XYZ file of C-alpha atoms in Angstrom:
257
model
C -6.613 1.673 -20.100
C -4.745 4.288 -22.342
C -4.398 7.922 -21.482
C -3.601 10.736 -23.869
C -1.662 14.068 -23.244
C -5.268 15.762 -23.697
C -5.954 14.248 -20.220
C -2.848 16.051 -18.583
C -4.308 18.399 -15.938
C -2.754 21.846 -14.868
C -3.934 21.228 -11.317
C -1.404 21.583 -8.555
C -2.948 19.140 -6.310
C -0.631 16.169 -5.516
C -0.770 13.321 -7.979
C -1.107 10.114 -5.955
C -0.808 6.610 -7.324
C -2.067 3.698 -5.006
C -1.113 0.215 -5.927
C -3.655 -2.001 -4.440
C -6.079 0.669 -3.860
C -9.351 -1.224 -4.787
C -9.760 -2.426 -1.209
C -8.863 -2.394 2.497
C -6.210 0.143 3.604
C -5.467 1.199 -0.056
C -8.963 2.064 -0.695
C -9.346 3.946 2.644
C -6.247 6.041 1.496
C -7.909 6.728 -1.903
C -11.126 7.887 -0.143
C -9.155 10.220 2.120
C -6.875 11.764 -0.461
C -9.636 12.056 -3.202
C -11.888 13.646 -0.591
C -9.307 16.334 0.081
C -8.782 17.131 -3.649
C -5.763 15.059 -4.538
C -5.555 13.657 -8.068
C -5.632 9.922 -7.318
C -5.057 7.104 -9.633
C -5.562 3.328 -8.486
C -3.535 0.425 -9.862
C -5.282 -2.834 -8.970
C -5.480 -6.438 -10.386
C -9.210 -6.631 -9.387
C -11.368 -5.445 -12.417
C -14.281 -4.888 -9.956
C -12.291 -2.207 -8.332
C -13.061 0.086 -11.284
C -16.691 0.282 -10.720
C -16.320 0.482 -6.960
C -13.965 3.524 -7.375
C -16.329 5.200 -9.952
C -19.105 5.033 -7.370
C -16.728 6.462 -4.780
C -15.751 9.204 -7.066
C -19.375 9.967 -7.652
C -19.975 10.406 -3.980
C -16.948 12.549 -3.521
C -17.332 14.631 -6.546
C -13.957 13.421 -7.606
C -12.502 11.747 -10.692
C -10.535 8.704 -9.485
C -8.375 7.180 -12.244
C -8.057 3.333 -12.637
C -5.702 1.018 -14.454
C -5.614 -2.662 -14.190
C -2.212 -3.813 -12.899
C -0.420 -6.898 -11.724
C 2.411 -5.607 -9.311
C 4.281 -9.050 -9.696
C 4.956 -8.030 -13.281
C 7.400 -5.075 -13.639
C 6.081 -4.160 -17.093
C 2.509 -3.888 -15.718
C 3.792 -1.502 -12.980
C 5.720 0.493 -15.525
C 2.505 0.814 -17.641
C 0.606 2.132 -14.580
C 3.334 4.799 -13.914
C 3.372 5.716 -17.617
C -0.573 6.162 -17.455
C -0.404 8.512 -14.547
C 2.352 10.564 -16.148
C 0.383 10.859 -19.292
C -2.711 11.821 -17.415
C -1.384 14.238 -14.926
C 1.971 15.159 -16.146
C 3.719 14.300 -12.947
C 3.791 11.884 -10.090
C 4.309 13.226 -6.578
C 3.252 10.375 -4.173
C 3.081 6.501 -4.361
C 1.597 4.291 -1.957
C 1.580 0.481 -2.427
C -0.496 -1.618 -0.032
C -0.449 -4.939 -1.811
C 0.112 -8.070 0.174
C -1.510 -11.279 1.622
C -0.555 -14.476 3.566
C -0.886 -18.118 2.612
C -1.506 -19.768 5.980
C 0.857 -22.811 6.178
C 2.725 -24.037 9.185
C 6.417 -24.131 8.733
C 6.632 -27.933 7.906
C 4.066 -27.416 5.107
C 5.933 -24.358 3.676
C 6.909 -25.825 0.379
C 8.757 -23.932 -2.286
C 5.694 -22.950 -4.336
C 4.080 -21.177 -1.327
C 7.537 -19.541 -0.517
C 8.065 -18.320 -4.067
C 4.395 -16.991 -4.291
C 4.793 -15.161 -0.783
C 8.011 -13.404 -1.969
C 6.556 -12.457 -5.399
C 3.421 -10.996 -4.011
C 4.819 -9.342 -0.919
C 8.384 -8.446 -1.628
C 9.129 -8.528 -5.261
C 6.026 -6.489 -5.903
C 7.463 -3.646 -3.631
C 10.758 -3.765 -5.730
C 8.827 -3.438 -8.989
C 7.101 -0.286 -7.695
C 10.232 1.176 -6.335
C 12.242 0.374 -9.432
C 9.664 2.122 -11.556
C 8.618 5.101 -9.537
C 11.925 6.177 -7.777
C 13.712 7.332 -10.971
C 10.651 9.453 -11.849
C 10.584 11.048 -8.427
C 14.308 11.464 -8.387
C 14.313 13.255 -11.792
C 12.027 15.851 -10.328
C 13.979 16.096 -7.120
C 10.839 15.460 -4.971
C 8.216 13.060 -3.915
C 7.695 10.358 -1.591
C 7.021 6.527 -1.566
C 5.405 4.363 1.012
C 5.621 0.709 1.135
C 3.540 -1.618 3.313
C 4.999 -4.144 5.522
C 3.304 -5.913 8.592
C 3.841 -6.302 12.302
C 4.095 -9.994 11.418
C 7.509 -8.970 9.978
C 9.048 -8.761 13.510
C 7.256 -11.678 15.144
C 7.501 -15.461 15.099
C 4.738 -16.074 12.577
C 4.917 -19.796 12.511
C 1.773 -20.055 10.295
C 2.818 -17.698 7.754
C 6.632 -17.931 7.734
C 6.961 -16.904 4.125
C 4.872 -13.935 4.467
C 6.709 -12.719 7.414
C 10.038 -13.173 5.799
C 8.909 -11.063 2.795
C 7.452 -8.374 4.918
C 10.628 -8.255 6.921
C 12.356 -7.726 3.592
C 10.115 -4.852 2.781
C 11.425 -3.105 5.839
C 14.932 -3.731 4.892
C 14.257 -2.565 1.440
C 12.700 0.579 2.633
C 15.861 1.632 4.462
C 17.923 0.766 1.336
C 15.857 2.783 -0.842
C 15.602 5.643 1.504
C 19.372 5.938 1.720
C 19.878 5.763 -2.090
C 17.472 8.744 -2.976
C 17.685 10.831 0.111
C 20.196 13.381 -1.518
C 17.741 13.665 -4.467
C 14.999 15.110 -2.277
C 12.884 11.789 -2.365
C 11.671 10.062 0.826
C 10.813 6.315 1.288
C 9.000 5.022 4.312
C 7.059 2.006 5.496
C 3.737 1.288 7.108
C 3.525 -1.827 9.252
C -0.242 -2.519 10.040
C -1.243 -4.824 12.849
C -4.820 -6.332 13.022
C -6.865 -4.051 10.973
C -10.678 -4.274 10.757
C -11.166 -5.139 7.051
C -13.420 -7.668 5.344
C -10.489 -9.760 4.599
C -9.319 -9.663 8.288
C -12.780 -10.763 9.291
C -12.844 -13.631 6.999
C -9.414 -14.757 7.848
C -10.429 -14.720 11.655
C -13.772 -16.646 11.341
C -16.235 -13.875 11.457
C -17.492 -11.882 14.418
C -16.487 -14.406 17.169
C -12.857 -14.608 16.044
C -12.796 -10.785 15.673
C -13.966 -10.237 19.092
C -11.176 -12.526 20.450
C -8.825 -10.342 18.719
C -10.435 -7.075 20.059
C -10.125 -8.431 23.680
C -6.356 -8.842 23.260
C -5.921 -5.421 22.155
C -4.351 -3.000 24.703
C -6.494 -0.151 23.563
C -9.601 -2.258 23.590
C -10.385 -1.866 19.875
C -9.045 -2.994 16.426
C -7.683 -0.196 14.112
C -9.724 0.560 11.164
C -8.306 0.720 7.572
C -8.675 4.594 7.786
C -6.389 4.682 10.819
C -3.644 2.966 8.854
C -4.303 5.029 5.780
C -4.207 8.450 7.677
C -0.502 7.414 8.743
C 0.299 6.425 5.147
C -0.983 9.837 3.845
C 0.882 11.651 6.509
C 4.278 9.940 5.580
C 3.614 10.891 1.857
C 2.896 14.490 2.834
C 5.187 17.529 3.383
C 4.280 17.408 6.996
C 6.758 14.361 7.192
C 9.486 16.125 5.069
C 12.161 15.083 7.762
C 10.992 11.461 7.920
C 12.624 8.935 5.640
C 13.680 5.282 6.052
C 11.324 4.687 8.878
C 8.957 1.893 9.691
C 5.675 3.121 11.425
C 3.753 0.387 13.331
C -0.050 0.948 13.544
C -1.490 -1.702 15.745
C -3.306 -0.134 18.769
C -0.420 -1.034 21.021
C -0.545 -4.789 20.254
C 3.131 -4.752 19.284
C 5.646 -2.172 20.499
C 8.875 -3.210 18.564
């Protein structure tokens, strides 16, 4: 998708770019942000997301931009950032919710699985940060939120590659935050636990597996995608202007690191 400078808006509403905004927590953040009037663009690899977002925009009376993007490819991420700058003239907030685990016990964790987990879960975060932080720093304002997982601080024996990559995201968050703090830019990290999304339900075997997870939750219910999205949007907002380099766990009390 190519944008022209004719599309640039003089609107003062925040310009938000969501990587992985076609589903799950990312889509929930898009729905909330677009509903309050933010200028939202989604970068996602799933082409079906375009029509899903168009329908959402119609319901909300909002125009939600879309660009197909592979976050494991730095050039693709750079194109997404360029698209937003051409369309809106500025970039204020960036959220990346990309991630996913390959279930494999430690003895079965061969290098192909390891490399795939690091590329999708950690290197993708690097690509996003590498492309957006210079843009935000040049303006002297803005915020980036990366997404880790509660698995990052657990003994995740069935997804060790994923857990290691997501632990790397937490460390990367601190390093990035320290590097741009003096430029007026903030970087924080969202760490969801069990979240009631279609993918979560599929990975847990449907209703029976989901009920087993719910029974183990201290608060008696499983957080929804919107619960995580609200925290991410708070971290991106001026209400969190004194918060940087932090990882916020959203898991209904299941994990208290």
